[in-house]
Amino acid sequence: MAKSGREVDTQSVAAFTVLKRAVELDSESRYQQALVCYQEGIDLLMQVLKGTKDDTKKSNLRKRITGYMDRAEIVKKYLDQEKEDGKYHEQIKIEENATGFSYESLFQKYLNETVREVWIQDPYIRQIHQGSGKQQQSSGLQEIKESLQNHGVLLEIEYSSSIHDREIRFNNGWMIKIGRGLDYFKKPQSRFSLGYCDFDLRPCHETTVDIFHNKHTKKI
């Protein structure tokens, strides 16, 4: 089905918005995030090209797509080499009261089809904002374990009184260290406030996220 001019224009705006963000991230040396935006933006621009009838516009779009694809390929090769050498490091600063940093936003790009195991080490992972006791916290983790099992996911829980470091490792080589651990969200004002369910809308405490890659990542 042919797309209307309005649909093509809307897709074009979306594509260039994402690609503009890719260029910004690229200039800030946030290459992994930049690559994701380049790929998404190029896909959107390809859809625009398919719906464009004017030959001149099509020619201009092809040139721009080629330019973005060339840059994305350079970024990808650089990242691949950094990962191969075990030198990859990216840092994300989360400002006080910032939003848009849900677990999905932070971790999704690293959870590809090769991920089979995730190891989480966090000394305060049992605590919640309501301040319930340890017994209730342990009971909650057990409920999560049972729920995950229904979806074919095995959760193993170990307790330690001596750990202080906070880190998350994926078996595909990615390692993420968050200064505050997983508890970097502020307490929601109420159950009906924005951000209670959608963590992208929940304000954060100030913290730093350091992302590394090592192809030989091992269990903690």
Coordinates of C-alpha atoms in Angstrom, one line a residue:
M1 CA 0.0 0.0 0.0
A2 CA 1.4 3.4 -1.0
K3 CA 1.9 5.9 1.8
S4 CA 0.5 9.3 1.9
G5 CA 2.7 12.4 1.8
R6 CA 1.8 13.2 5.4
E7 CA 2.9 9.8 6.5
V8 CA 6.2 10.1 4.7
D9 CA 6.8 13.5 6.2
T10 CA 6.1 12.2 9.7
Q11 CA 8.5 9.4 9.2
S12 CA 11.1 11.7 7.8
V13 CA 10.9 14.0 10.9
A14 CA 11.2 10.9 13.2
A15 CA 14.2 9.6 11.2
F16 CA 16.1 12.8 11.2
T17 CA 15.3 13.4 14.9
V18 CA 16.9 10.0 15.8
L19 CA 19.8 10.6 13.5
K20 CA 20.4 14.0 15.0
R21 CA 20.6 12.3 18.4
A22 CA 23.0 9.7 16.9
V23 CA 25.4 12.5 15.7
E24 CA 25.2 14.2 19.2
L25 CA 26.0 10.9 20.9
D26 CA 28.8 10.3 18.4
S27 CA 30.4 13.7 19.1
E28 CA 30.2 12.9 22.9
S29 CA 32.1 9.6 22.3
R30 CA 29.0 7.6 23.5
Y31 CA 29.5 5.3 20.6
Q32 CA 27.4 2.3 21.7
Q33 CA 24.3 4.5 22.1
A34 CA 25.2 6.4 18.9
L35 CA 25.3 3.1 16.9
V36 CA 21.9 2.1 18.1
C37 CA 20.5 5.5 17.1
Y38 CA 22.3 5.3 13.7
Q39 CA 20.8 1.9 13.0
E40 CA 17.3 3.0 14.1
G41 CA 17.4 6.2 12.1
I42 CA 18.7 4.5 9.0
D43 CA 15.9 2.0 9.1
L44 CA 13.4 4.8 9.4
L45 CA 15.0 6.7 6.5
M46 CA 14.8 3.6 4.4
Q47 CA 11.1 3.5 4.9
V48 CA 10.9 7.2 3.9
L49 CA 12.9 6.3 0.7
K50 CA 10.4 3.6 -0.2
G51 CA 7.5 6.0 0.1
T52 CA 9.2 8.8 -1.9
K53 CA 8.2 9.3 -5.5
D54 CA 10.2 12.4 -6.5
D55 CA 13.5 11.3 -8.2
T56 CA 15.5 14.2 -6.9
K57 CA 14.3 13.6 -3.3
K58 CA 15.1 9.9 -3.7
S59 CA 18.6 10.7 -4.9
N60 CA 19.2 13.1 -1.9
L61 CA 17.9 10.5 0.5
R62 CA 20.2 7.8 -0.9
K63 CA 23.2 10.0 -0.4
R64 CA 22.3 10.8 3.1
I65 CA 21.6 7.2 4.0
T66 CA 24.9 6.2 2.5
G67 CA 26.7 8.9 4.6
Y68 CA 25.0 7.7 7.8
M69 CA 25.7 4.0 6.9
D70 CA 29.4 4.8 6.3
R71 CA 29.7 6.5 9.7
A72 CA 27.8 3.8 11.5
E73 CA 30.1 1.2 10.0
I74 CA 33.1 3.1 11.2
V75 CA 31.6 3.3 14.7
K76 CA 30.8 -0.4 14.7
K77 CA 34.3 -1.3 13.7
Y78 CA 35.8 0.9 16.4
L79 CA 33.5 -0.7 19.0
D80 CA 34.3 -4.2 17.9
Q81 CA 38.0 -3.5 18.2
E82 CA 37.6 -1.9 21.6
K83 CA 35.6 -5.0 22.8
E84 CA 38.2 -7.3 21.3
D85 CA 41.0 -5.5 23.1
G86 CA 39.0 -5.3 26.3
K87 CA 39.3 -1.5 26.3
Y88 CA 35.7 -0.5 25.9
H89 CA 34.4 2.0 28.5
E90 CA 31.5 4.3 28.4
Q91 CA 30.2 6.5 31.2
I92 CA 26.7 7.9 31.6
K93 CA 26.0 10.6 34.2
I94 CA 22.5 10.6 35.7
E95 CA 21.7 14.0 37.1
E96 CA 19.6 14.6 40.2
N97 CA 15.9 14.4 39.4
A98 CA 16.7 13.3 35.8
T99 CA 14.1 11.1 34.0
G100 CA 14.3 8.7 31.1
F101 CA 16.7 6.2 32.8
S102 CA 14.5 3.1 33.3
Y103 CA 16.2 -0.3 33.6
E104 CA 14.9 -1.0 30.0
S105 CA 16.4 2.3 28.7
L106 CA 19.8 1.5 30.3
F107 CA 20.1 -2.3 29.7
Q108 CA 18.0 -3.1 26.6
K109 CA 20.8 -2.3 24.0
Y110 CA 23.1 -4.9 25.7
L111 CA 20.5 -7.7 25.9
N112 CA 20.9 -9.3 22.5
E113 CA 20.0 -12.8 21.4
T114 CA 23.3 -14.2 22.8
V115 CA 22.4 -13.4 26.4
R116 CA 21.8 -16.6 28.4
E117 CA 23.0 -15.6 31.9
V118 CA 23.0 -12.4 33.9
W119 CA 24.8 -12.0 37.2
I120 CA 23.8 -9.2 39.6
Q121 CA 25.7 -8.2 42.7
D122 CA 24.1 -5.5 44.8
P123 CA 24.4 -5.2 48.6
Y124 CA 21.1 -3.4 48.9
I125 CA 18.9 -5.2 46.4
R126 CA 16.6 -6.5 49.1
Q127 CA 15.6 -3.0 50.2
I128 CA 12.5 -1.2 48.9
H129 CA 11.2 2.3 49.6
Q130 CA 8.5 1.1 52.0
G131 CA 11.2 -0.1 54.4
S132 CA 9.8 -3.6 55.0
G133 CA 11.8 -6.1 57.0
K134 CA 14.3 -8.6 55.6
Q135 CA 11.9 -11.5 55.9
Q136 CA 9.3 -9.8 53.7
Q137 CA 12.1 -8.8 51.3
S138 CA 13.3 -12.4 51.0
S139 CA 9.7 -13.6 50.5
G140 CA 9.4 -11.1 47.7
L141 CA 12.5 -12.4 46.0
Q142 CA 11.2 -15.9 46.3
E143 CA 7.9 -14.8 44.6
I144 CA 9.9 -13.3 41.8
K145 CA 11.9 -16.5 41.5
E146 CA 8.7 -18.6 41.2
S147 CA 7.2 -16.2 38.6
L148 CA 10.3 -16.2 36.5
Q149 CA 10.4 -20.0 36.6
N150 CA 6.9 -20.0 35.0
H151 CA 8.6 -18.3 32.0
G152 CA 11.5 -20.7 31.8
V153 CA 14.0 -18.4 33.6
L154 CA 16.0 -19.8 36.5
L155 CA 16.8 -17.3 39.3
E156 CA 19.5 -18.3 41.8
I157 CA 19.8 -16.1 44.9
E158 CA 22.9 -16.0 47.2
Y159 CA 23.3 -13.8 50.3
S160 CA 26.5 -12.3 51.6
S161 CA 27.3 -10.0 54.6
S162 CA 30.6 -8.8 53.1
I163 CA 30.0 -7.6 49.6
H164 CA 30.1 -3.8 48.9
D165 CA 30.6 -3.6 45.1
R166 CA 27.7 -3.2 42.7
E167 CA 27.8 -4.6 39.2
I168 CA 25.8 -6.4 36.6
R169 CA 27.4 -8.8 34.1
F170 CA 25.9 -10.4 31.0
N171 CA 27.4 -13.5 29.5
N172 CA 27.9 -11.7 26.1
G173 CA 30.7 -9.6 27.7
W174 CA 28.9 -6.5 28.9
M175 CA 29.5 -5.3 32.5
I176 CA 27.6 -2.4 34.0
K177 CA 28.5 -0.7 37.3
I178 CA 26.1 1.8 38.8
G179 CA 27.3 4.0 41.6
R180 CA 24.1 3.6 43.6
G181 CA 23.4 0.1 42.4
L182 CA 19.9 -0.7 41.1
D183 CA 18.3 1.6 43.7
Y184 CA 18.9 4.9 41.9
F185 CA 15.2 5.9 41.7
K186 CA 13.5 8.3 44.0
K187 CA 10.5 7.2 46.0
P188 CA 7.3 8.0 44.0
Q189 CA 5.0 10.6 45.6
S190 CA 2.1 8.3 45.5
R191 CA 0.7 5.2 43.7
F192 CA -1.1 7.5 41.3
S193 CA 1.9 9.7 40.4
L194 CA 3.6 9.6 37.0
G195 CA 6.6 7.2 37.3
Y196 CA 5.0 4.8 39.8
C197 CA 4.8 2.2 37.1
D198 CA 6.7 3.7 34.2
F199 CA 10.3 4.1 35.5
D200 CA 11.2 6.3 32.5
L201 CA 9.1 8.9 34.2
R202 CA 10.4 8.4 37.7
P203 CA 13.0 11.0 38.9
C204 CA 16.5 9.6 39.7
H205 CA 19.1 10.2 42.4
E206 CA 22.4 11.5 41.0
T207 CA 24.7 8.7 40.0
T208 CA 27.2 7.4 37.5
V209 CA 26.8 4.4 35.2
D210 CA 30.1 2.8 33.9
I211 CA 29.8 0.4 31.1
F212 CA 32.6 -2.0 30.1
H213 CA 33.0 -4.9 27.7
N214 CA 35.2 -7.9 28.0
K215 CA 34.7 -11.0 25.8
H216 CA 35.9 -13.2 28.6
T217 CA 33.3 -12.0 31.2
K218 CA 33.0 -14.6 33.9
K219 CA 30.5 -15.2 36.7
I220 CA 31.0 -13.0 39.8

